mmCIF file of C-alpha atoms in Angstrom:
data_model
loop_
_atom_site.group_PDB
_atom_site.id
_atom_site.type_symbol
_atom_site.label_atom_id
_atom_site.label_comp_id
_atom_site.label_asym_id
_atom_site.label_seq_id
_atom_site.Cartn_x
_atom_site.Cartn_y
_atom_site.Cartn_z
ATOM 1 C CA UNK A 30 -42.311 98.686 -64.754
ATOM 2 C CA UNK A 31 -41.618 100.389 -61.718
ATOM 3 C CA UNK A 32 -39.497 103.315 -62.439
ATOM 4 C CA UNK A 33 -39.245 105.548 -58.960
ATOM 5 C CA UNK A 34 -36.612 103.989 -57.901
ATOM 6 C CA UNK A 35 -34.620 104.116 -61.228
ATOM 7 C CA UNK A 36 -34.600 107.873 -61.595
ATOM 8 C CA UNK A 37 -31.674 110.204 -60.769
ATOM 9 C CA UNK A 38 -33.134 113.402 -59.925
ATOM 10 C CA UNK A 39 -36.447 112.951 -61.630
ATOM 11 C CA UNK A 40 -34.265 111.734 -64.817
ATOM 12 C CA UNK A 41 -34.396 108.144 -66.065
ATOM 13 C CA UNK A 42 -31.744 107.619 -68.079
ATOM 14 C CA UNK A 43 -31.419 104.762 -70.770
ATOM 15 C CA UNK A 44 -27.804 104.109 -70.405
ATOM 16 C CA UNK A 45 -28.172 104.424 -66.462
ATOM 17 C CA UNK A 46 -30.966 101.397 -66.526
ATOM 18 C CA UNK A 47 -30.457 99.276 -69.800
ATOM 19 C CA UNK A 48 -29.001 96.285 -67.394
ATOM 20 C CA UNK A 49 -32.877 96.456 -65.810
ATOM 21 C CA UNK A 50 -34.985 97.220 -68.911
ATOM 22 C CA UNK A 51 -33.018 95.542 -71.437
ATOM 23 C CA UNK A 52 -33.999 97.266 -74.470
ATOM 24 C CA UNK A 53 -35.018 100.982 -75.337
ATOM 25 C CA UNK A 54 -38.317 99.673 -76.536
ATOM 26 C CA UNK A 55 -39.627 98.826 -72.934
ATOM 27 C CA UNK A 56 -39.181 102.833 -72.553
ATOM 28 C CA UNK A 57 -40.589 103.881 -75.652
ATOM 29 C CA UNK A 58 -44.099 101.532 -74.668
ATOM 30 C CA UNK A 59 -44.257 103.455 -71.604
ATOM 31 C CA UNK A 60 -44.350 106.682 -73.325
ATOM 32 C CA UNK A 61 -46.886 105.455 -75.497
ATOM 33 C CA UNK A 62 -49.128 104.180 -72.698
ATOM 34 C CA UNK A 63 -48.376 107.703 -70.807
ATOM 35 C CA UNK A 64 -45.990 106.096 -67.965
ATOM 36 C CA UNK A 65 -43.170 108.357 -69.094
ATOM 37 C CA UNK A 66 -42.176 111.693 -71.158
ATOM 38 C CA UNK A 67 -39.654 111.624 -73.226
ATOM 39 C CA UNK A 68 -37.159 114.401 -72.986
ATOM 40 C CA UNK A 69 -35.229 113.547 -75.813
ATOM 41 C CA UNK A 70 -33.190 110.633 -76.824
ATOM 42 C CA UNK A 71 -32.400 108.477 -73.608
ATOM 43 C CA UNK A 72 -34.030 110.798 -71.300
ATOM 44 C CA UNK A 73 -37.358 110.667 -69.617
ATOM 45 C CA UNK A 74 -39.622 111.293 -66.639
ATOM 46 C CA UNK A 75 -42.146 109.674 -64.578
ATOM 47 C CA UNK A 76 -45.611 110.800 -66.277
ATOM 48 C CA UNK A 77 -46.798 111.432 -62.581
ATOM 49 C CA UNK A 78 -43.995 113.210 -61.723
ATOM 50 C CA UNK A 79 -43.847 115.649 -64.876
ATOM 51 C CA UNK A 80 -47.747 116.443 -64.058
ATOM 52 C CA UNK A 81 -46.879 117.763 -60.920
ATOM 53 C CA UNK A 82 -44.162 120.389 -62.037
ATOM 54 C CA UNK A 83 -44.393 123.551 -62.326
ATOM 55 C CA UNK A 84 -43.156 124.927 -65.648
ATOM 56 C CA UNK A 85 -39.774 126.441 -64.346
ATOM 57 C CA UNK A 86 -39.167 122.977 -62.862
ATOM 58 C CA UNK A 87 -39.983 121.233 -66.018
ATOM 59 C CA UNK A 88 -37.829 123.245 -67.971
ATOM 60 C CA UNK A 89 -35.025 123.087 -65.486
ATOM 61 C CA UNK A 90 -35.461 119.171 -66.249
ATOM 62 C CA UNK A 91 -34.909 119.548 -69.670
ATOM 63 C CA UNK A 92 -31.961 121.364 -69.224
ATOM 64 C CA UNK A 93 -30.553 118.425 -66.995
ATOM 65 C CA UNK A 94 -31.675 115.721 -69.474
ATOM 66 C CA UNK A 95 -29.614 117.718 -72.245
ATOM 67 C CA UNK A 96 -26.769 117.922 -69.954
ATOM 68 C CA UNK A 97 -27.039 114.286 -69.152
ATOM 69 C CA UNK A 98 -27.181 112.965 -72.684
ATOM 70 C CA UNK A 99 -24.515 115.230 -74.250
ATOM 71 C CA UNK A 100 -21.344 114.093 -75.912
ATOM 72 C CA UNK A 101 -19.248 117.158 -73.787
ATOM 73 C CA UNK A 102 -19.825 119.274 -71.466
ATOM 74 C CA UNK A 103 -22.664 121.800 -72.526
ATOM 75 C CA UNK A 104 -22.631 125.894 -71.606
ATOM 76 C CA UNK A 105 -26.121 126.125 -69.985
ATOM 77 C CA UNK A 106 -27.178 129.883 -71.634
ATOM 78 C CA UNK A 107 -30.111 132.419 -72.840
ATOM 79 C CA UNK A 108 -33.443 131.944 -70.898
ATOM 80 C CA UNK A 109 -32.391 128.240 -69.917
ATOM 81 C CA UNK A 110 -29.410 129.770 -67.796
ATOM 82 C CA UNK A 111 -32.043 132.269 -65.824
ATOM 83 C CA UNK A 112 -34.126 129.094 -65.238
ATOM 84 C CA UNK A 113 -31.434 127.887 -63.351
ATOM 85 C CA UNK A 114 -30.127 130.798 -61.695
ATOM 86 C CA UNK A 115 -33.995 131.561 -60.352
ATOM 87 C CA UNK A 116 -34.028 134.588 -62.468
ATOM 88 C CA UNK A 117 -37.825 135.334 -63.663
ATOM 89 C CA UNK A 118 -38.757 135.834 -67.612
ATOM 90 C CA UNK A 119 -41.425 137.222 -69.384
ATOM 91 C CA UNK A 120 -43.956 134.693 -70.890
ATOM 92 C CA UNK A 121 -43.767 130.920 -71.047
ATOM 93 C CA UNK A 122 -40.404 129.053 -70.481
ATOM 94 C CA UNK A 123 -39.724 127.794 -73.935
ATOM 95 C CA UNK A 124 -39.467 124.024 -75.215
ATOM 96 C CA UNK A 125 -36.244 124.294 -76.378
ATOM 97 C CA UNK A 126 -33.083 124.600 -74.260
ATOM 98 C CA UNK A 127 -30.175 127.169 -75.056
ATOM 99 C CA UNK A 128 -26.363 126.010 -74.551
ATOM 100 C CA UNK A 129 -23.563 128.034 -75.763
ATOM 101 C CA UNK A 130 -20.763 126.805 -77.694
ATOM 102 C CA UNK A 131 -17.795 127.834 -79.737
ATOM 103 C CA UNK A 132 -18.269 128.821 -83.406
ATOM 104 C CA UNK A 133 -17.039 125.757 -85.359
ATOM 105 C CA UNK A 134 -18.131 127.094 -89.109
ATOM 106 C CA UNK A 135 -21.977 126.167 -89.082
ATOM 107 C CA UNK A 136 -24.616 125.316 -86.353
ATOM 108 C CA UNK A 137 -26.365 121.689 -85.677
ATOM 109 C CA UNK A 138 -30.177 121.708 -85.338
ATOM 110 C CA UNK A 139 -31.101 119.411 -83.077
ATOM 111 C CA UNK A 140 -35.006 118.905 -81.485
ATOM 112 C CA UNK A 141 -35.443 120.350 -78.433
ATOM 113 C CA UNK A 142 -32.045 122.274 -78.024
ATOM 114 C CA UNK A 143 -30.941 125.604 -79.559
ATOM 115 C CA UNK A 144 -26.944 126.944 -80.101
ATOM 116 C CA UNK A 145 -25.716 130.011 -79.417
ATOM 117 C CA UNK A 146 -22.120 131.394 -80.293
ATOM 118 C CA UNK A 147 -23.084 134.762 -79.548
ATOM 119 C CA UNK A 148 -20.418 136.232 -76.994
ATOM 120 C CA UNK A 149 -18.663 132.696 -76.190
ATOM 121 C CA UNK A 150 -15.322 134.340 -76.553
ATOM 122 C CA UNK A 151 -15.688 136.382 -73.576
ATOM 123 C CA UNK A 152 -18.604 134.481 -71.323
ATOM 124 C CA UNK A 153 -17.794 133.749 -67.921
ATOM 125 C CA UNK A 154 -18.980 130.193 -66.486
ATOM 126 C CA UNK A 155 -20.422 129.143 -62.960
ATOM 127 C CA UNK A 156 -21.428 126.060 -62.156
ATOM 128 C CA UNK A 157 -24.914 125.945 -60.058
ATOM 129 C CA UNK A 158 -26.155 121.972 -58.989
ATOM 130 C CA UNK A 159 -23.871 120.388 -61.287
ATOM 131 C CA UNK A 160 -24.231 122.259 -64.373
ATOM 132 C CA UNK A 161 -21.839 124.899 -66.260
ATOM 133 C CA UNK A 162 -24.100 128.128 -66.688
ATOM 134 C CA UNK A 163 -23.272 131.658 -68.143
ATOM 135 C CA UNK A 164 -22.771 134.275 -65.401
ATOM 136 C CA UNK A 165 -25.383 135.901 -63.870
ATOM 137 C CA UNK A 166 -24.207 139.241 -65.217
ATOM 138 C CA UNK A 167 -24.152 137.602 -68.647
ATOM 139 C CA UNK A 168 -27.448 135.915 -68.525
ATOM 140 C CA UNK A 169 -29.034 139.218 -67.391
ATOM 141 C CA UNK A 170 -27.659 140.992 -70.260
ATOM 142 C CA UNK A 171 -28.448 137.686 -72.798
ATOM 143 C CA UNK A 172 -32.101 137.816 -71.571
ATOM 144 C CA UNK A 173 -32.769 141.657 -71.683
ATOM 145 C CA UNK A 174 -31.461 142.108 -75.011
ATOM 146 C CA UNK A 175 -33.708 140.094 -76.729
ATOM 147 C CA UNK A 176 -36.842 141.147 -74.608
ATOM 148 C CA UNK A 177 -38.875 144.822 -74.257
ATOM 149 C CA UNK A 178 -37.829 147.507 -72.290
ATOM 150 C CA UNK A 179 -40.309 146.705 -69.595
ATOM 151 C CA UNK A 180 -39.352 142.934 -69.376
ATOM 152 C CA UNK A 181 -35.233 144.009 -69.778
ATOM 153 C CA UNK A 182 -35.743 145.760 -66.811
ATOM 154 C CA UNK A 183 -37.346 143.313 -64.833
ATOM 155 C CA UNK A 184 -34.690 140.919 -65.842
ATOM 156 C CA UNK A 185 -31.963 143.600 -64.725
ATOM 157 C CA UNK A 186 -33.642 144.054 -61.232
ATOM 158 C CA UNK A 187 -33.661 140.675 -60.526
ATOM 159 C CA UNK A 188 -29.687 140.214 -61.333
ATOM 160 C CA UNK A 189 -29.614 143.857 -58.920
ATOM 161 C CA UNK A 190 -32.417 142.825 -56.408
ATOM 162 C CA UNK A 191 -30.843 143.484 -52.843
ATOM 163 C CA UNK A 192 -33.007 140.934 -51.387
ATOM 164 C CA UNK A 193 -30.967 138.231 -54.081
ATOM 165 C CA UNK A 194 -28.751 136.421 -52.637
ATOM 166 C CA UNK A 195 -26.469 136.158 -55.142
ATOM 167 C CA UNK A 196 -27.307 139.635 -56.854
ATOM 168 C CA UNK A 197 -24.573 141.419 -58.630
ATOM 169 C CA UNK A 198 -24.080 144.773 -58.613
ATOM 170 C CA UNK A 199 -24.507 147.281 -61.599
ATOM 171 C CA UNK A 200 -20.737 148.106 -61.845
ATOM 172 C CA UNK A 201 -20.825 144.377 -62.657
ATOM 173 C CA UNK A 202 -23.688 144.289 -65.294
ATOM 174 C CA UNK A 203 -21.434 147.594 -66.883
ATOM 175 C CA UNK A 204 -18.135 145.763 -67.129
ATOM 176 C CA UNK A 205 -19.778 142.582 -68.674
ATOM 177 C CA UNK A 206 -21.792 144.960 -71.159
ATOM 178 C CA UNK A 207 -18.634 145.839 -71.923
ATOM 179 C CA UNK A 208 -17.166 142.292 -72.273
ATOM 180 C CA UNK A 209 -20.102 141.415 -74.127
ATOM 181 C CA UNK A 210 -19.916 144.698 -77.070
ATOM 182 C CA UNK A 211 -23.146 143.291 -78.715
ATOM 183 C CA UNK A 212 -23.668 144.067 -82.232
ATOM 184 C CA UNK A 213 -27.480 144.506 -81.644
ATOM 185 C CA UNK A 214 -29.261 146.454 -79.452
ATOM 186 C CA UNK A 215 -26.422 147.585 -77.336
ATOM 187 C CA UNK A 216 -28.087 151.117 -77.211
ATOM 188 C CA UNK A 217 -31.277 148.870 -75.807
ATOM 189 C CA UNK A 218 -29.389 147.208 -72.887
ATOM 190 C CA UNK A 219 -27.222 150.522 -72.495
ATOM 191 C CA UNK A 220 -30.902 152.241 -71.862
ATOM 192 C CA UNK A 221 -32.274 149.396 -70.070
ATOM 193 C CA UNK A 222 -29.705 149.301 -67.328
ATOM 194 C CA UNK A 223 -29.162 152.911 -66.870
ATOM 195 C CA UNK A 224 -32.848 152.535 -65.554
ATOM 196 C CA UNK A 225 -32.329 149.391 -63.729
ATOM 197 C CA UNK A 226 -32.572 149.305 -60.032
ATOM 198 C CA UNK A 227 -32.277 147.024 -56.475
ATOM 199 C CA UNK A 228 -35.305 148.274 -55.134
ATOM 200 C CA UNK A 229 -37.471 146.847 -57.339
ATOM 201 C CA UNK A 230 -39.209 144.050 -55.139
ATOM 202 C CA UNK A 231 -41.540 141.861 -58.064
ATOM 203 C CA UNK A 232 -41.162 141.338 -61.994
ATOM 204 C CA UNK A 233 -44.455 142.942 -62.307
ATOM 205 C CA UNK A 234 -43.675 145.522 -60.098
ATOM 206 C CA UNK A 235 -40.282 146.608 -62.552
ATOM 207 C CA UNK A 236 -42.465 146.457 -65.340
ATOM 208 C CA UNK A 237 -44.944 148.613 -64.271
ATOM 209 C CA UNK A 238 -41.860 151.330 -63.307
ATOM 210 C CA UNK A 239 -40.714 150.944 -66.620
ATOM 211 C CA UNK A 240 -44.481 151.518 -68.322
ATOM 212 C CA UNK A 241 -44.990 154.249 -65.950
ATOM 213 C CA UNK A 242 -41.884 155.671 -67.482
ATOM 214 C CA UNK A 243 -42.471 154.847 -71.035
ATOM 215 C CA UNK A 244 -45.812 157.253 -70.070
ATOM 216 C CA UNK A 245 -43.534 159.721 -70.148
ATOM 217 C CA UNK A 246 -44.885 160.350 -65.977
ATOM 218 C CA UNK A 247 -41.992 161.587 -63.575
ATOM 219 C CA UNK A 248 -40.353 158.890 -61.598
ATOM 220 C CA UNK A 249 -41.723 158.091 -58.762
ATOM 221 C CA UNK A 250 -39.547 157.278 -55.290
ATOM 222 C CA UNK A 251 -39.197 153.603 -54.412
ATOM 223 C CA UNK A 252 -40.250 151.964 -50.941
ATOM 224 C CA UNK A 253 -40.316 155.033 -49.282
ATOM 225 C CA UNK A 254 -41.043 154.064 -45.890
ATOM 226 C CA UNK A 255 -44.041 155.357 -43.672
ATOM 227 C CA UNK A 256 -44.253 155.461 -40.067
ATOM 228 C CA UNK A 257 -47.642 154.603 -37.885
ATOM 229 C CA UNK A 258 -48.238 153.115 -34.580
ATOM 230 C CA UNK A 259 -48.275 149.523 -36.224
ATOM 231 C CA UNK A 260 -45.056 150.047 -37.726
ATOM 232 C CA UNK A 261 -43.688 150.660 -41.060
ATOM 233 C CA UNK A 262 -44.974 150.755 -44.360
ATOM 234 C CA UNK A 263 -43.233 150.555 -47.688
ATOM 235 C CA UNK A 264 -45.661 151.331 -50.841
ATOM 236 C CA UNK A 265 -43.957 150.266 -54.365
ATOM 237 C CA UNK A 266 -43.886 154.002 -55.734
ATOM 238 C CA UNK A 267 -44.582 157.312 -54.040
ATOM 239 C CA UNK A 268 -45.089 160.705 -55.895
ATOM 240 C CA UNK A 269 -43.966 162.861 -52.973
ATOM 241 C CA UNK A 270 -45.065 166.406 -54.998
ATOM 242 C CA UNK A 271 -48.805 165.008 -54.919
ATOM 243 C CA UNK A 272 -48.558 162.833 -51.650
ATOM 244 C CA UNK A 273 -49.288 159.928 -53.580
ATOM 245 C CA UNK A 274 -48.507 156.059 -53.543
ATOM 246 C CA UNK A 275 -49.057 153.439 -56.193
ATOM 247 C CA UNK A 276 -49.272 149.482 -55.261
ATOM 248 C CA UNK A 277 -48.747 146.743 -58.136
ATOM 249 C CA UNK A 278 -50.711 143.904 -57.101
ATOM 250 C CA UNK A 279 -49.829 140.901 -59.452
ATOM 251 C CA UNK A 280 -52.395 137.973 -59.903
ATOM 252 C CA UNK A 281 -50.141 135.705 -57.982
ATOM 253 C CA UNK A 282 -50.856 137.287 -54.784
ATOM 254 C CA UNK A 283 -54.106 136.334 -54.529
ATOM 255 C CA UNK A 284 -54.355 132.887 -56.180
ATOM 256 C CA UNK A 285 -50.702 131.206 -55.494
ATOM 257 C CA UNK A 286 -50.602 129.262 -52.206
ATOM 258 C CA UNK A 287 -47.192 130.741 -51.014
ATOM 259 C CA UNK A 288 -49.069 133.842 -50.864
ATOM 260 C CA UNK A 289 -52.937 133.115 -49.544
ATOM 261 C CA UNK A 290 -51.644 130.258 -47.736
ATOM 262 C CA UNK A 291 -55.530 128.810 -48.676
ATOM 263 C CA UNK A 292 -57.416 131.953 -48.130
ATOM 264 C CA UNK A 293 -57.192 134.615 -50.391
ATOM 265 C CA UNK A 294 -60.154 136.731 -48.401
ATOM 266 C CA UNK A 295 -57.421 137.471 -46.160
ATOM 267 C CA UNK A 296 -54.665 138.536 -48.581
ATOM 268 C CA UNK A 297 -57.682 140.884 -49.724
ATOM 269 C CA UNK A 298 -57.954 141.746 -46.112
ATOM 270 C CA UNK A 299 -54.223 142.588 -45.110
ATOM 271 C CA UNK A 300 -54.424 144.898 -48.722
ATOM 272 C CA UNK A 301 -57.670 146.919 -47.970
ATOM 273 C CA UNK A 302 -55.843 147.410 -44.156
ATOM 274 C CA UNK A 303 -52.405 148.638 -46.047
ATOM 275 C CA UNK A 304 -54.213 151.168 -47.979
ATOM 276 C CA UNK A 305 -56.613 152.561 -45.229
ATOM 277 C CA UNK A 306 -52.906 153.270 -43.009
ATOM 278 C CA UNK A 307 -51.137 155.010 -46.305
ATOM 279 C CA UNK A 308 -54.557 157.029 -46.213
ATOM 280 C CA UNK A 309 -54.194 157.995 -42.650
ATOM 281 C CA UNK A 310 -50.957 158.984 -43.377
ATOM 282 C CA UNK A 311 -52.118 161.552 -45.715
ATOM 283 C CA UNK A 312 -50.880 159.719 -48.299
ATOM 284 C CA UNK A 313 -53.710 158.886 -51.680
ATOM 285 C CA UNK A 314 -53.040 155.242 -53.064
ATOM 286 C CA UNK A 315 -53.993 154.000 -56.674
ATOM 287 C CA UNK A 316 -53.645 150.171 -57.088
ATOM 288 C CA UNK A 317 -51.916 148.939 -60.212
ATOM 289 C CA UNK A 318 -53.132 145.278 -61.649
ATOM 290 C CA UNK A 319 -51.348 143.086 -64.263
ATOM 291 C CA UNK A 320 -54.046 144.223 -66.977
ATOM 292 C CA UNK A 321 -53.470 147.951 -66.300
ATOM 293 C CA UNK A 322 -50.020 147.158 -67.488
ATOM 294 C CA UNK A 323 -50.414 145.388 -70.422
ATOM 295 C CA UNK A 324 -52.520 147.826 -71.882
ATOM 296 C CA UNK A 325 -50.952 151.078 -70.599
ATOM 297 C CA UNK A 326 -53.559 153.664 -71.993
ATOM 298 C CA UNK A 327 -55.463 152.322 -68.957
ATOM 299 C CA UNK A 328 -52.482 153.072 -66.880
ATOM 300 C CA UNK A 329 -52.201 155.988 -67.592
ATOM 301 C CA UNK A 330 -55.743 157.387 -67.112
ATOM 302 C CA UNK A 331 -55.666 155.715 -63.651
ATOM 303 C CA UNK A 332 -52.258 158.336 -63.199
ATOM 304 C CA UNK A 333 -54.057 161.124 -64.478
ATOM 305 C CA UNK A 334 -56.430 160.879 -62.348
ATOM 306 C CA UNK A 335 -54.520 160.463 -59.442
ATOM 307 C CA UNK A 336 -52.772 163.711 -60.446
ATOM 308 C CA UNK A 337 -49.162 162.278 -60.957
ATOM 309 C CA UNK A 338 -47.240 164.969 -62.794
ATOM 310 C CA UNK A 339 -45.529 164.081 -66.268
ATOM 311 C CA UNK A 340 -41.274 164.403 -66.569
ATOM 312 C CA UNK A 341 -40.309 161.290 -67.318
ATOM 313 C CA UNK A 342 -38.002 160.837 -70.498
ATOM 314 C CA UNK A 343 -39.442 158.246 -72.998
#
């Protein structure tokens, strides 16, 4: 069967096609001969179509297929409400989908979908293409306190980013910490967004502030801005004591198309040019990868060596 034209935003839904198909079993033989995925009951997508997604996308389809299927309306929350608001996480987008929900004596386990009551008394609801989500404030706070310092901040500068369009400010993430009075780890999020910023410009690049910190190495200023005859230059983190700038340069940038555009020789290109003008400047550069960061002894030779002073507080 032809099911393109059937779907509703990459959903086909059983009860939204049973006057063409008939009966669910035409669906379930296409999932068996690979034409479809099932999301869960009465949902699914095009096989093609799923193969193409990226796993944000794929998740933020599962969240739509739960919404679709529901009995009432559902509380999009947890990780599956910063899928929706854009908002990047640490590690894999998971297979099940969060939705909050009022206590009512017991939880249902259901495949594919996990309840939370945790804070429903005082959550605050948006509504972003059709579905009810948890705040941005709130989803900030849901997703940092179950994560590592270094992956609670990132999650915190995101929600504070001043490039985000919809960014909230940290007065905001304060009051709903407040709103929120988690049992657990409220000394973890209290921590995590005292150190939170809106300069921070990557996920990697917040992580590797908050490792650099956890190093116990003074903090460093944030896109300080430098001044040649080809303009300006903002490195991620400059150690003005020492004259020195750090760059974090995440694998993305030199194997994602939005960034090489199909030629990642010149992304290496524009780099090694960046770092020759902070040079000129007087300025010494060390450049940060992903795997310095996940194994911060490394880290911190490479900032020894560069002769950043300790201060931080760990």
């Amino acid at each position: 069967m032809e099911y393109t034209a059937l779907d509703c935003d990459g959903l086909i839904l059983f009860d939204r096609v049973r006057g063409l198909v008939g009966d669910a079993r035409v669906l379930r033989r296409d999932v068996e001969r690979g034409i479809l995925v099932k999301l869960r009951r009465g949902a699914f997508v095009e096989r093609s179509r799923w193969d193409q997604l990226e796993p944000r996308d794929r998740h933020l389809l599962r969240i739509h297929a739960v919404a679709a299927v529901a009995r009432e309306p559902v509380i999009v929350a947890g990780e599956s409400a910063a899928a929706v608001w854009g908002m990047p996480i640490a590690g894999d987008w998971p297979a099940e989908v969060t939705i909050m929900q009022e206590w009512r004596g017991g939880g249902r386990s259901e495949p594919g979908v996990r309840r939370t009551a945790a804070g429903f008394t005082t959550v605050r609801i948006d509504e972003i293409d059709g579905l009810r989500v948890t705040s941005l404030s709130r989803t900030a706070l849901d997703v940092a306190r179950r994560a590592s310092f270094p992956d609670a901040i990132a999650s915190l500068d995101w929600a504070l980013w001043r490039k985000n369009p919809r960014a909230v400010s940290k007065e905001e993430l304060q009051d709903e910490l407040r709103r929120l009075n988690p049992r657990a780890r409220a000394r973890h999020l209290e921590r995590a967004l005292e150190f939170s910023t809106s300069l921070s410009d990557s996920f990697g690049e917040s992580k590797t502030r908050a490792v650099i910190h956890l190093l116990g190495f003074a903090a460093p200023e944030l896109q300080v801005e430098f001044r040649d005859s080809q303009g300006t230059i903002q490195p991620d983190f400059f150690w003005r004591s020492v004259m020195h700038a750090a760059e974090f340069d995440g694998k993305a940038k030199y194997t994602r198309q939005e960034y090489t555009h199909g030629n990642p020789g010149e992304v290496v290109w524009r780099e090694k040019k960046r770092e020759d003008r902070l040079r000129r400047a007087g300025c010494g550069v060390t450049r940060i990868l992903t795997e310095h960061v996940e194994h911060p002894h490394r880290l911190e030779t490479m900032l020894l060596e560069a002769g950043i002073p300790r201060g931080g507080k760990k």
